[in-house]
Short mmCIF file of C-alpha atoms and ligand atoms in Angstrom, two decimals:
data_model
loop_
_atom_site.label_atom_id
_atom_site.label_comp_id
_atom_site.label_asym_id
_atom_site.label_seq_id
_atom_site.Cartn_x
_atom_site.Cartn_y
_atom_site.Cartn_z
CA MET J 1379 -14.17 25.47 -4.73
CA VAL J 1380 -11.57 24.94 -7.40
CA LEU J 1381 -11.08 21.20 -8.15
CA LEU J 1382 -7.63 20.30 -9.21
CA ASP J 1383 -8.28 17.37 -11.25
CA GLY J 1384 -6.22 14.78 -10.66
CA LYS J 1385 -7.30 12.45 -14.45
CA LYS J 1386 -7.45 15.37 -16.26
CA ILE J 1387 -3.29 16.62 -15.12
CA SER J 1388 -2.27 12.92 -15.72
CA ASN J 1389 -3.51 12.79 -18.36
CA ASP J 1390 -1.44 16.23 -19.61
CA ILE J 1391 1.80 15.10 -18.89
CA LYS J 1392 0.82 11.41 -20.34
CA ASP J 1393 0.32 13.77 -23.40
CA GLU J 1394 4.00 15.06 -22.98
CA ILE J 1395 5.03 12.07 -22.45
CA THR J 1396 3.81 10.53 -25.84
CA GLU J 1397 5.76 13.41 -27.78
CA GLU J 1398 9.19 12.53 -25.56
CA VAL J 1399 8.34 8.72 -26.67
CA LYS J 1400 8.17 10.41 -30.01
CA LYS J 1401 11.27 12.01 -30.47
CA MET J 1402 13.28 9.43 -28.75
CA LYS J 1403 12.05 6.38 -31.71
CA ALA J 1404 12.80 9.21 -34.63
CA ASN J 1405 15.91 9.50 -33.93
CA GLY J 1406 16.50 5.47 -33.24
CA GLU J 1407 16.71 5.37 -29.40
CA LYS J 1408 16.24 3.25 -27.34
CA VAL J 1409 12.62 4.31 -25.85
CA PRO J 1410 11.61 3.61 -21.76
CA HIS J 1411 11.16 0.68 -20.49
CA LEU J 1412 9.54 0.56 -16.46
CA ALA J 1413 9.20 -3.61 -15.07
CA ALA J 1414 7.21 -4.10 -12.40
CA VAL J 1415 7.47 -6.93 -9.72
CA ILE J 1416 4.21 -7.76 -7.35
CA VAL J 1417 4.79 -10.46 -4.55
CA GLY J 1418 1.11 -12.28 -4.13
CA ASN J 1419 -2.65 -12.27 -4.82
CA ASP J 1420 -3.21 -8.99 -2.88
CA GLY J 1421 -6.73 -7.64 -5.27
CA ALA J 1422 -5.27 -4.03 -4.92
CA SER J 1423 -1.69 -4.24 -5.69
CA LEU J 1424 -2.08 -6.37 -8.71
CA THR J 1425 -4.89 -3.69 -10.10
CA TYR J 1426 -2.34 -0.78 -9.33
CA VAL J 1427 0.47 -2.63 -11.29
CA GLY J 1428 -2.00 -3.32 -13.88
CA SER J 1429 -2.73 0.37 -14.97
CA LYS J 1430 0.88 0.87 -14.62
CA VAL J 1431 1.38 -1.35 -17.48
CA ARG J 1432 -1.15 0.08 -19.47
CA ALA J 1433 -0.31 2.90 -19.17
CA CYS J 1434 3.15 2.51 -20.22
CA GLU J 1435 1.46 0.84 -23.37
CA ARG J 1436 -0.43 4.08 -23.39
CA VAL J 1437 2.84 6.57 -23.86
CA GLY J 1438 4.62 4.29 -25.96
CA PHE J 1439 7.06 2.79 -23.56
CA GLU J 1440 8.06 -0.66 -22.66
CA SER J 1441 7.05 -2.32 -20.59
CA THR J 1442 7.54 -5.36 -17.80
CA MET J 1443 4.71 -7.24 -15.28
CA VAL J 1444 7.10 -9.99 -13.21
CA ARG J 1445 4.65 -11.90 -11.05
CA MET J 1446 5.90 -13.98 -8.13
CA SER J 1447 3.55 -16.52 -6.08
CA ASN J 1448 2.65 -15.37 -1.97
CA THR J 1449 5.47 -17.19 -0.94
CA THR J 1450 8.51 -16.28 -2.49
CA SER J 1451 11.32 -15.60 -0.03
CA GLU J 1452 13.35 -13.36 0.75
CA VAL J 1453 16.73 -14.94 -0.94
CA GLU J 1454 14.09 -15.55 -4.64
CA LEU J 1455 13.19 -11.78 -4.73
CA LEU J 1456 16.90 -10.48 -4.20
CA ASP J 1457 18.05 -12.34 -6.92
CA LYS J 1458 15.16 -11.01 -9.03
CA ILE J 1459 16.49 -7.34 -8.58
CA HIS J 1460 20.04 -8.33 -8.79
CA GLU J 1461 18.80 -10.08 -12.36
CA LEU J 1462 16.22 -6.50 -12.95
CA ASN J 1463 19.81 -3.98 -12.26
CA ASP J 1464 21.56 -6.46 -14.34
CA ASN J 1465 19.73 -6.11 -17.29
CA ASP J 1466 20.94 -3.11 -19.45
CA ASP J 1467 17.54 -3.50 -21.55
CA ILE J 1468 15.46 -2.46 -17.88
CA ASP J 1469 15.93 1.75 -18.01
CA GLY J 1470 14.23 1.60 -13.46
CA PHE J 1471 11.80 -0.79 -11.80
CA ILE J 1472 9.43 -1.08 -9.05
CA ILE J 1473 8.36 -4.05 -6.99
CA GLN J 1474 4.31 -3.71 -5.89
CA LEU J 1475 4.13 -2.83 -1.93
CA PRO J 1476 3.67 -4.54 0.63
CA LEU J 1477 5.81 -7.56 0.25
CA PRO J 1478 4.47 -11.06 2.15
CA LYS J 1479 5.07 -11.33 5.64
CA GLN J 1480 8.73 -13.66 5.13
CA ILE J 1481 10.07 -10.67 3.37
CA ASP J 1482 11.75 -7.76 5.15
CA THR J 1483 10.63 -4.60 3.09
CA GLN J 1484 13.90 -2.35 4.40
CA ARG J 1485 16.02 -4.87 3.12
CA VAL J 1486 14.69 -5.48 -1.15
CA LEU J 1487 14.82 -1.83 -0.85
CA MET J 1488 17.51 -0.68 -0.56
CA ALA J 1489 19.49 -3.40 -2.97
CA VAL J 1490 17.57 -1.91 -5.39
CA ASN J 1491 20.20 -0.40 -8.23
CA PRO J 1492 19.89 3.80 -7.26
CA ASP J 1493 19.45 4.77 -10.71
CA LYS J 1494 16.34 2.70 -11.19
CA ASP J 1495 14.91 3.32 -7.98
CA VAL J 1496 11.70 4.85 -10.12
CA ASP J 1497 10.00 4.60 -7.28
CA GLY J 1498 12.57 6.64 -5.24
CA PHE J 1499 12.72 4.14 -2.10
CA HIS J 1500 15.89 3.43 -1.85
CA PRO J 1501 17.99 5.04 1.54
CA THR J 1502 20.26 7.28 -1.30
CA ASN J 1503 17.86 7.97 -3.28
CA PHE J 1504 15.20 9.30 0.28
CA GLY J 1505 18.78 11.27 1.44
CA LYS J 1506 18.58 13.18 -1.69
CA MET J 1507 15.62 14.12 -1.65
CA ALA J 1508 16.30 15.08 1.99
CA LEU J 1509 18.99 17.40 0.76
CA ASP J 1510 17.69 19.18 -1.85
CA MET J 1511 19.70 17.19 -4.40
CA SER J 1512 18.08 16.47 -7.86
CA THR J 1513 17.24 12.67 -7.34
CA PHE J 1514 14.04 10.49 -8.34
CA ILE J 1515 11.17 11.82 -6.09
CA PRO J 1516 8.14 8.84 -5.19
CA ALA J 1517 6.11 8.86 -7.33
CA THR J 1518 2.83 9.97 -5.01
CA PRO J 1519 4.49 12.93 -3.56
CA PHE J 1520 6.16 13.94 -6.84
CA GLY J 1521 1.91 13.39 -8.07
CA ILE J 1522 1.20 16.52 -5.52
CA LEU J 1523 3.74 18.68 -5.69
CA GLU J 1524 3.07 18.71 -9.70
CA LEU J 1525 -0.81 19.25 -8.59
CA LEU J 1526 0.20 21.87 -6.93
CA GLU J 1527 2.54 23.61 -9.49
CA ARG J 1528 -0.19 23.40 -12.58
CA TYR J 1529 -3.02 25.02 -10.92
CA GLY J 1530 -0.49 27.66 -9.45
CA VAL J 1531 -1.21 27.16 -5.43
CA GLU J 1532 0.60 28.96 -3.10
CA THR J 1533 2.68 26.66 -0.91
CA ARG J 1534 4.58 29.83 0.46
CA GLY J 1535 4.96 30.57 4.40
CA LYS J 1536 2.12 28.41 4.38
CA HIS J 1537 1.22 26.06 7.25
CA THR J 1538 0.82 22.92 5.64
CA VAL J 1539 -0.39 19.81 7.69
CA VAL J 1540 0.80 16.21 6.43
CA ILE J 1541 -1.68 13.05 8.08
CA GLY J 1542 0.14 10.17 8.17
CA ARG J 1543 4.57 9.32 8.77
CA SER J 1544 4.68 6.77 6.02
CA HIS J 1545 8.03 5.73 4.45
CA ILE J 1546 6.03 5.76 0.55
CA VAL J 1547 3.99 9.66 1.42
CA GLY J 1548 4.58 11.20 4.95
CA ARG J 1549 6.95 11.09 5.92
CA PRO J 1550 8.83 12.30 1.85
CA MET J 1551 5.82 14.42 2.06
CA SER J 1552 6.69 16.43 5.03
CA ILE J 1553 10.32 16.55 3.88
CA LEU J 1554 9.04 18.06 0.55
CA MET J 1555 6.57 20.77 1.10
CA GLY J 1556 9.18 22.26 3.65
CA ARG J 1557 12.00 22.34 1.27
CA LYS J 1558 13.53 25.48 -0.44
CA GLY J 1559 11.16 27.00 -3.86
CA PHE J 1560 8.23 26.24 -4.75
CA PRO J 1561 6.77 24.15 -4.29
CA GLY J 1562 7.89 23.84 -1.23
CA ASN J 1563 8.49 26.98 1.64
CA SER J 1564 5.63 25.76 3.91
CA THR J 1565 5.84 25.15 7.95
CA VAL J 1566 5.02 21.75 8.66
CA THR J 1567 3.48 19.53 11.28
CA LEU J 1568 3.44 15.79 10.72
CA THR J 1569 0.92 14.04 12.29
CA HIS J 1570 0.28 11.14 12.73
CA SER J 1571 -1.76 7.99 15.21
CA GLN J 1572 0.73 9.77 18.59
CA THR J 1573 -1.34 12.74 18.38
CA LYS J 1574 -2.58 14.48 20.27
CA ASN J 1575 -5.57 17.44 19.62
CA ILE J 1576 -5.60 16.54 16.37
CA ASN J 1577 -8.57 18.85 15.61
CA GLN J 1578 -6.56 21.55 17.36
CA ILE J 1579 -3.63 20.30 14.32
CA THR J 1580 -5.98 20.87 11.93
CA SER J 1581 -7.85 23.60 12.67
CA GLN J 1582 -4.83 26.21 11.72
CA ALA J 1583 -3.90 24.22 8.48
CA ASP J 1584 -3.89 25.91 5.40
CA ILE J 1585 -3.10 22.61 3.43
CA ILE J 1586 -3.73 19.77 4.26
CA ILE J 1587 -2.53 16.41 2.76
CA SER J 1588 -3.16 13.10 4.38
CA ALA J 1589 -2.75 10.37 3.44
CA LEU J 1590 -4.43 8.05 6.64
CA GLY J 1591 -6.35 5.33 4.64
CA VAL J 1592 -9.57 5.78 7.26
CA PRO J 1593 -12.43 7.18 5.93
CA GLY J 1594 -14.88 11.05 5.95
CA PHE J 1595 -12.30 10.80 8.98
CA LEU J 1596 -10.92 14.74 8.40
CA LYS J 1597 -14.72 16.66 9.07
CA ALA J 1598 -15.57 20.07 8.12
CA GLU J 1599 -15.70 21.18 11.37
CA MET J 1600 -11.97 20.22 11.43
CA VAL J 1601 -11.22 23.00 8.89
CA LYS J 1602 -10.62 26.15 8.67
CA ASP J 1603 -12.40 28.58 5.71
CA ASP J 1604 -9.85 28.91 2.61
CA VAL J 1605 -8.18 25.70 3.63
CA VAL J 1606 -6.44 23.40 0.16
CA ILE J 1607 -7.27 19.68 0.93
CA ILE J 1608 -5.07 16.82 -0.80
CA ASP J 1609 -7.19 13.49 0.43
CA VAL J 1610 -4.63 11.07 -0.69
CA GLY J 1611 -5.87 7.69 0.64
CA ILE J 1612 -7.74 5.34 -1.52
CA THR J 1613 -10.10 2.86 0.34
CA ARG J 1614 -12.49 0.38 -0.93
CA VAL J 1615 -15.34 -0.02 1.02
CA PRO J 1616 -17.77 -3.20 0.11
CA ASP J 1617 -20.28 -2.97 -1.14
CA GLU J 1618 -23.04 -6.01 -3.62
CA THR J 1619 -24.28 -2.51 -5.06
CA LYS J 1620 -21.57 -2.07 -7.57
CA THR J 1621 -20.30 -4.20 -10.21
CA LYS J 1622 -16.68 -4.38 -8.92
CA GLY J 1623 -17.96 -5.15 -5.20
CA TYR J 1624 -16.95 -2.02 -3.97
CA TYR J 1625 -15.39 1.65 -3.78
CA ILE J 1626 -13.23 3.60 -3.87
CA THR J 1627 -13.18 6.80 -0.88
CA GLY J 1628 -10.86 9.21 1.10
CA ASP J 1629 -10.03 9.90 3.83
CA VAL J 1630 -12.20 13.65 3.34
CA ASP J 1631 -15.73 13.50 3.68
CA PHE J 1632 -15.61 15.68 0.95
CA GLU J 1633 -19.25 16.63 0.43
CA ASN J 1634 -18.81 18.98 3.09
CA VAL J 1635 -15.05 19.81 3.58
CA SER J 1636 -15.49 21.09 0.18
CA LYS J 1637 -17.75 23.53 1.15
CA LYS J 1638 -15.00 25.51 3.34
CA ALA J 1639 -11.83 24.38 0.65
CA SER J 1640 -10.03 26.25 -1.51
CA TYR J 1641 -9.19 24.12 -4.04
CA ILE J 1642 -9.72 19.78 -3.27
CA THR J 1643 -8.88 16.40 -4.95
CA PRO J 1644 -11.56 14.40 -5.14
CA VAL J 1645 -11.30 10.87 -4.91
CA PRO J 1646 -10.98 9.15 -7.36
CA GLY J 1647 -9.49 10.62 -9.79
CA GLY J 1648 -7.06 13.22 -7.65
CA VAL J 1649 -3.84 12.64 -6.70
CA GLY J 1650 -4.19 8.54 -7.05
CA PRO J 1651 -3.61 9.07 -11.63
CA MET J 1652 -1.10 11.60 -10.20
CA THR J 1653 0.79 8.59 -8.95
CA ILE J 1654 1.37 6.45 -12.21
CA ALA J 1655 1.83 9.59 -14.41
CA MET J 1656 4.85 9.91 -12.08
CA LEU J 1657 6.40 7.05 -11.96
CA LEU J 1658 6.32 7.42 -16.19
CA LYS J 1659 8.15 10.60 -15.99
CA ASN J 1660 10.35 9.13 -13.59
CA THR J 1661 10.79 5.76 -15.90
CA LEU J 1662 12.00 8.29 -18.77
CA LEU J 1663 14.08 10.39 -16.74
CA ALA J 1664 15.79 6.48 -15.86
CA ARG J 1665 16.15 6.19 -20.17
CA GLU J 1666 17.97 9.62 -19.87
CA ASN J 1667 19.79 8.93 -16.96
CA LYS J 1668 19.38 12.85 -16.02
CA PHE J 1669 20.70 11.08 -11.78
CA ARG J 1670 23.58 9.49 -12.49
CA LYS J 1671 26.85 10.87 -11.66
N1 GUN N 3008 1.91 0.79 -2.58
C1 GUN N 3008 0.60 1.62 -2.43
N2 GUN N 3008 1.68 2.61 -3.82
C2 GUN N 3008 2.86 2.16 -4.02
C3 GUN N 3008 4.00 3.35 -5.11
O1 GUN N 3008 4.19 4.13 -5.37
N3 GUN N 3008 4.52 2.01 -5.30
C4 GUN N 3008 5.17 0.69 -4.50
N4 GUN N 3008 6.43 -0.06 -5.90
N5 GUN N 3008 3.85 -0.11 -4.54
C5 GUN N 3008 3.10 1.17 -4.35
#
Protein backbone atom coordinates (compact mmCIF):
# COMPACT_ATOMS: atom_id res chain seq x y z
CA MET A 1 0.00 0.00 0.00
CA VAL A 2 1.28 3.43 -0.97
CA LEU A 3 0.18 6.50 0.97
CA LEU A 4 -0.70 9.40 -1.35
CA ASP A 5 1.08 12.06 0.66
CA GLY A 6 -0.76 15.31 -0.06
CA LYS A 7 1.24 17.17 2.53
CA LYS A 8 4.53 16.39 0.81
CA ILE A 9 3.25 16.94 -2.76
CA SER A 10 1.54 20.21 -1.79
CA ASN A 11 4.83 21.41 -0.31
CA ASP A 12 6.64 20.48 -3.54
CA ILE A 13 4.06 22.48 -5.52
CA LYS A 14 4.36 25.45 -3.18
CA ASP A 15 8.16 25.34 -3.61
CA GLU A 16 7.72 25.34 -7.40
CA ILE A 17 5.36 28.33 -7.17
CA THR A 18 7.79 30.16 -4.86
CA GLU A 19 10.48 29.81 -7.54
CA GLU A 20 8.11 31.25 -10.17
CA VAL A 21 7.32 34.21 -7.93
CA LYS A 22 11.03 34.85 -7.35
CA LYS A 23 11.53 34.99 -11.12
CA MET A 24 8.61 37.41 -11.48
CA LYS A 25 10.10 39.67 -8.80
CA ALA A 26 13.55 39.52 -10.39
CA ASN A 27 11.99 40.65 -13.68
CA GLY A 28 10.25 43.56 -11.92
CA GLU A 29 6.80 42.03 -12.52
CA LYS A 30 3.83 42.33 -10.19
CA VAL A 31 3.44 39.26 -7.95
CA PRO A 32 0.12 37.34 -7.95
CA HIS A 33 -2.57 38.73 -5.65
CA LEU A 34 -5.40 36.50 -4.33
CA ALA A 35 -8.44 37.82 -2.47
CA ALA A 36 -10.80 35.67 -0.41
CA VAL A 37 -14.27 36.81 0.62
CA ILE A 38 -15.79 35.22 3.68
CA VAL A 39 -19.35 35.96 4.77
CA GLY A 40 -20.26 35.08 8.37
CA ASN A 41 -18.43 33.31 11.17
CA ASP A 42 -18.43 29.61 10.30
CA GLY A 43 -15.46 28.11 12.18
CA ALA A 44 -14.34 25.67 9.46
CA SER A 45 -14.62 28.33 6.73
CA LEU A 46 -12.58 30.80 8.78
CA THR A 47 -9.90 28.13 9.29
CA TYR A 48 -9.78 27.34 5.55
CA VAL A 49 -9.55 30.99 4.53
CA GLY A 50 -6.86 31.60 7.18
CA SER A 51 -4.84 28.70 5.71
CA LYS A 52 -5.27 30.12 2.19
CA VAL A 53 -3.94 33.52 3.30
CA ARG A 54 -0.97 31.94 5.11
CA ALA A 55 -0.20 29.85 2.02
CA CYS A 56 -0.08 33.06 -0.05
CA GLU A 57 2.51 34.50 2.32
CA ARG A 58 4.58 31.34 2.13
CA VAL A 59 4.92 31.47 -1.70
CA GLY A 60 5.34 35.27 -1.90
CA PHE A 61 1.85 36.16 -3.19
CA GLU A 62 -0.07 39.15 -1.99
CA SER A 63 -3.38 38.35 -0.34
CA THR A 64 -6.46 40.17 0.86
CA MET A 65 -9.07 38.72 3.16
CA VAL A 66 -12.48 40.41 2.91
CA ARG A 67 -14.69 39.67 5.92
CA MET A 68 -18.41 40.43 5.74
CA SER A 69 -21.04 39.95 8.44
CA ASN A 70 -23.49 37.07 8.64
CA THR A 71 -26.34 39.48 7.82
CA THR A 72 -24.76 40.68 4.54
CA SER A 73 -27.38 41.01 1.78
CA GLU A 74 -26.96 39.55 -1.69
CA VAL A 75 -26.73 43.08 -3.15
CA GLU A 76 -23.92 44.02 -0.75
CA LEU A 77 -21.98 40.90 -1.68
CA LEU A 78 -22.57 41.52 -5.41
CA ASP A 79 -21.24 45.08 -4.96
CA LYS A 80 -18.09 43.69 -3.35
CA ILE A 81 -17.65 41.22 -6.23
CA HIS A 82 -17.96 44.01 -8.82
CA GLU A 83 -15.33 45.96 -6.88
CA LEU A 84 -12.95 42.98 -6.98
CA ASN A 85 -13.70 42.39 -10.68
CA ASP A 86 -12.74 46.02 -11.40
CA ASN A 87 -9.65 46.10 -9.20
CA ASP A 88 -6.67 45.52 -11.53
CA ASP A 89 -4.39 44.71 -8.63
CA ILE A 90 -6.40 41.56 -7.78
CA ASP A 91 -5.55 38.67 -10.14
CA GLY A 92 -8.01 36.17 -8.73
CA PHE A 93 -10.53 35.83 -5.92
CA ILE A 94 -12.76 33.30 -4.26
CA ILE A 95 -16.03 33.46 -2.38
CA GLN A 96 -15.75 30.96 0.45
CA LEU A 97 -18.72 28.59 0.56
CA PRO A 98 -21.21 27.93 2.08
CA LEU A 99 -22.91 31.33 2.08
CA PRO A 100 -25.67 32.39 4.53
CA LYS A 101 -29.25 31.43 3.60
CA GLN A 102 -30.35 34.91 2.42
CA ILE A 103 -27.82 34.76 -0.44
CA ASP A 104 -28.33 32.85 -3.72
CA THR A 105 -24.98 31.10 -4.22
CA GLN A 106 -25.37 30.51 -7.94
CA ARG A 107 -26.23 34.16 -8.65
CA VAL A 108 -23.18 35.24 -6.66
CA LEU A 109 -20.80 32.84 -8.42
CA MET A 110 -22.08 34.01 -11.81
CA ALA A 111 -21.08 37.60 -10.94
CA VAL A 112 -17.39 36.69 -10.65
CA ASN A 113 -15.36 37.66 -13.72
CA PRO A 114 -14.44 34.25 -15.26
CA ASP A 115 -10.85 35.51 -15.81
CA LYS A 116 -10.49 35.95 -12.03
CA ASP A 117 -12.49 32.83 -11.07
CA VAL A 118 -9.61 30.85 -9.52
CA ASP A 119 -12.12 28.43 -7.91
CA GLY A 120 -13.40 27.49 -11.39
CA PHE A 121 -17.02 27.72 -10.20
CA HIS A 122 -18.36 30.11 -12.87
CA PRO A 123 -20.57 28.32 -15.46
CA THR A 124 -18.26 29.56 -18.24
CA ASN A 125 -15.25 27.87 -16.66
CA PHE A 126 -17.20 24.79 -15.61
CA GLY A 127 -18.49 24.47 -19.19
CA LYS A 128 -15.01 24.90 -20.63
CA MET A 129 -13.74 22.20 -18.29
CA ALA A 130 -16.48 19.83 -19.46
CA LEU A 131 -15.60 20.60 -23.10
CA ASP A 132 -11.87 19.79 -22.66
CA MET A 133 -10.91 23.46 -23.08
CA SER A 134 -8.09 24.84 -20.94
CA THR A 135 -9.39 26.82 -17.97
CA PHE A 136 -9.41 26.99 -14.18
CA ILE A 137 -10.20 23.59 -12.67
CA PRO A 138 -11.79 23.67 -9.18
CA ALA A 139 -9.00 23.37 -6.62
CA THR A 140 -9.97 20.10 -4.91
CA PRO A 141 -10.52 18.11 -8.14
CA PHE A 142 -7.35 19.73 -9.58
CA GLY A 143 -5.46 18.58 -6.46
CA ILE A 144 -6.74 15.01 -6.86
CA LEU A 145 -5.62 14.94 -10.52
CA GLU A 146 -2.21 16.24 -9.47
CA LEU A 147 -1.84 13.54 -6.78
CA LEU A 148 -2.78 10.78 -9.26
CA GLU A 149 -0.37 12.20 -11.85
CA ARG A 150 2.62 12.69 -9.54
CA TYR A 151 2.27 9.17 -8.12
CA GLY A 152 1.75 7.74 -11.64
CA VAL A 153 -1.53 6.04 -10.68
CA GLU A 154 -2.98 4.39 -13.81
CA THR A 155 -6.48 5.69 -14.61
CA ARG A 156 -6.92 4.63 -18.27
CA GLY A 157 -9.66 2.05 -18.71
CA LYS A 158 -10.22 1.86 -14.95
CA HIS A 159 -13.64 1.99 -13.33
CA THR A 160 -13.75 5.13 -11.20
CA VAL A 161 -16.61 5.46 -8.73
CA VAL A 162 -17.27 8.96 -7.38
CA ILE A 163 -19.38 9.22 -4.22
CA GLY A 164 -21.22 12.55 -3.91
CA ARG A 165 -22.37 14.96 -6.64
CA SER A 166 -21.49 18.34 -5.07
CA HIS A 167 -20.68 21.17 -7.48
CA ILE A 168 -17.30 21.63 -5.76
CA VAL A 169 -15.96 18.06 -5.84
CA GLY A 170 -18.11 15.12 -6.98
CA ARG A 171 -19.63 16.57 -10.16
CA PRO A 172 -16.40 18.08 -11.58
CA MET A 173 -14.43 14.99 -10.56
CA SER A 174 -16.83 12.72 -12.45
CA ILE A 175 -16.28 14.84 -15.58
CA LEU A 176 -12.51 15.08 -15.24
CA MET A 177 -11.91 11.36 -14.74
CA GLY A 178 -13.76 10.59 -17.97
CA ARG A 179 -11.91 13.16 -20.10
CA LYS A 180 -9.35 12.13 -22.68
CA GLY A 181 -5.78 12.18 -21.36
CA PHE A 182 -4.00 11.43 -18.11
CA PRO A 183 -5.31 11.44 -15.47
CA GLY A 184 -8.60 10.52 -17.15
CA ASN A 185 -9.82 7.95 -19.66
CA SER A 186 -11.67 6.23 -16.83
CA THR A 187 -15.14 4.71 -17.02
CA VAL A 188 -16.98 6.77 -14.42
CA THR A 189 -19.95 6.02 -12.17
CA LEU A 190 -21.29 8.98 -10.18
CA THR A 191 -23.15 7.84 -7.07
CA HIS A 192 -25.22 9.99 -4.69
CA SER A 193 -27.92 9.92 -2.04
CA GLN A 194 -30.47 8.31 -4.39
CA THR A 195 -28.15 5.52 -5.58
CA LYS A 196 -29.38 2.00 -4.87
CA ASN A 197 -27.04 -0.84 -3.85
CA ILE A 198 -24.01 1.40 -3.53
CA ASN A 199 -21.98 -1.48 -2.02
CA GLN A 200 -22.39 -3.44 -5.26
CA ILE A 201 -21.05 -0.47 -7.24
CA THR A 202 -18.12 0.34 -4.94
CA SER A 203 -17.04 -3.31 -4.88
CA GLN A 204 -16.50 -3.14 -8.66
CA ALA A 205 -14.43 0.04 -8.50
CA ASP A 206 -10.74 0.28 -9.37
CA ILE A 207 -10.66 3.86 -8.05
CA ILE A 208 -13.01 5.35 -5.44
CA ILE A 209 -13.25 9.08 -4.85
CA SER A 210 -15.41 9.74 -1.80
CA ALA A 211 -16.71 13.27 -1.17
CA LEU A 212 -19.62 12.60 1.12
CA GLY A 213 -18.79 14.00 4.56
CA VAL A 214 -19.94 10.91 6.49
CA PRO A 215 -17.17 9.64 8.81
CA GLY A 216 -16.23 5.98 8.26
CA PHE A 217 -18.82 5.52 5.46
CA LEU A 218 -16.58 3.43 3.19
CA LYS A 219 -15.83 0.09 4.84
CA ALA A 220 -13.42 -2.71 3.88
CA GLU A 221 -16.23 -5.04 2.77
CA MET A 222 -17.35 -2.40 0.21
CA VAL A 223 -14.07 -2.43 -1.77
CA LYS A 224 -12.03 -4.94 -3.74
CA ASP A 225 -8.35 -5.75 -3.33
CA ASP A 226 -5.85 -3.22 -4.76
CA VAL A 227 -8.43 -0.43 -4.97
CA VAL A 228 -7.19 3.20 -5.18
CA ILE A 229 -8.86 5.34 -2.50
CA ILE A 230 -9.17 9.13 -2.57
CA ASP A 231 -10.85 10.36 0.61
CA VAL A 232 -12.14 13.93 0.26
CA GLY A 233 -14.22 13.89 3.48
CA ILE A 234 -13.18 16.37 6.15
CA THR A 235 -15.52 16.09 9.13
CA ARG A 236 -14.91 17.69 12.52
CA VAL A 237 -15.85 15.22 15.25
CA PRO A 238 -16.27 16.82 18.71
CA ASP A 239 -13.68 15.43 21.18
CA GLU A 240 -13.06 16.99 24.59
CA THR A 241 -9.66 15.32 24.88
CA LYS A 242 -8.26 17.34 21.94
CA THR A 243 -6.91 20.87 22.38
CA LYS A 244 -9.12 22.18 19.57
CA GLY A 245 -12.17 20.34 20.96
CA TYR A 246 -12.49 18.18 17.83
CA TYR A 247 -10.58 15.86 15.55
CA ILE A 248 -10.69 15.62 11.74
CA THR A 249 -11.75 12.43 10.02
CA GLY A 250 -12.55 11.31 6.47
CA ASP A 251 -15.25 9.20 4.77
CA VAL A 252 -13.10 6.06 4.81
CA ASP A 253 -12.52 3.50 7.57
CA PHE A 254 -8.80 4.00 7.00
CA GLU A 255 -7.53 1.30 9.35
CA ASN A 256 -9.33 -1.54 7.55
CA VAL A 257 -9.64 -0.18 3.98
CA SER A 258 -5.92 0.66 3.81
CA LYS A 259 -5.14 -3.07 4.24
CA LYS A 260 -6.83 -3.80 0.89
CA ALA A 261 -5.83 -0.64 -1.01
CA SER A 262 -2.95 -0.20 -3.49
CA TYR A 263 -2.94 3.59 -2.94
CA ILE A 264 -4.83 5.62 -0.33
CA THR A 265 -4.96 9.24 0.87
CA PRO A 266 -4.79 9.86 4.63
CA VAL A 267 -7.08 12.35 6.40
CA PRO A 268 -5.69 14.78 7.40
CA GLY A 269 -2.67 15.19 5.11
CA GLY A 270 -4.15 13.86 1.84
CA VAL A 271 -6.49 15.86 -0.37
CA GLY A 272 -6.88 18.82 2.04
CA PRO A 273 -3.41 20.38 1.61
CA MET A 274 -3.60 19.79 -2.16
CA THR A 275 -6.68 22.03 -2.42
CA ILE A 276 -4.76 25.02 -1.13
CA ALA A 277 -1.71 24.34 -3.31
CA MET A 278 -3.91 24.18 -6.43
CA LEU A 279 -5.71 27.39 -5.52
CA LEU A 280 -2.26 29.02 -5.49
CA LYS A 281 -1.50 27.38 -8.84
CA ASN A 282 -4.74 28.78 -10.31
CA THR A 283 -3.86 32.23 -8.97
CA LEU A 284 -0.47 32.02 -10.66
CA LEU A 285 -2.23 31.02 -13.92
CA ALA A 286 -4.62 33.98 -13.48
CA ARG A 287 -1.65 36.35 -12.99
CA GLU A 288 -0.13 35.01 -16.19
CA ASN A 289 -3.51 35.52 -17.95
CA LYS A 290 -3.28 31.92 -19.10
CA PHE A 291 -6.95 31.59 -20.05
CA ARG A 292 -7.76 35.05 -21.45
CA LYS A 293 -8.66 35.23 -25.08
N1 LIG B 1 -15.92 25.50 0.61
C1 LIG B 1 -15.48 24.23 0.64
N2 LIG B 1 -14.56 24.02 -0.32
C2 LIG B 1 -14.43 25.19 -0.98
C3 LIG B 1 -13.62 25.60 -2.09
O1 LIG B 1 -12.84 24.85 -2.68
N3 LIG B 1 -13.76 26.90 -2.46
C4 LIG B 1 -14.61 27.74 -1.85
N4 LIG B 1 -14.69 28.99 -2.29
N5 LIG B 1 -15.38 27.40 -0.83
C5 LIG B 1 -15.28 26.12 -0.41
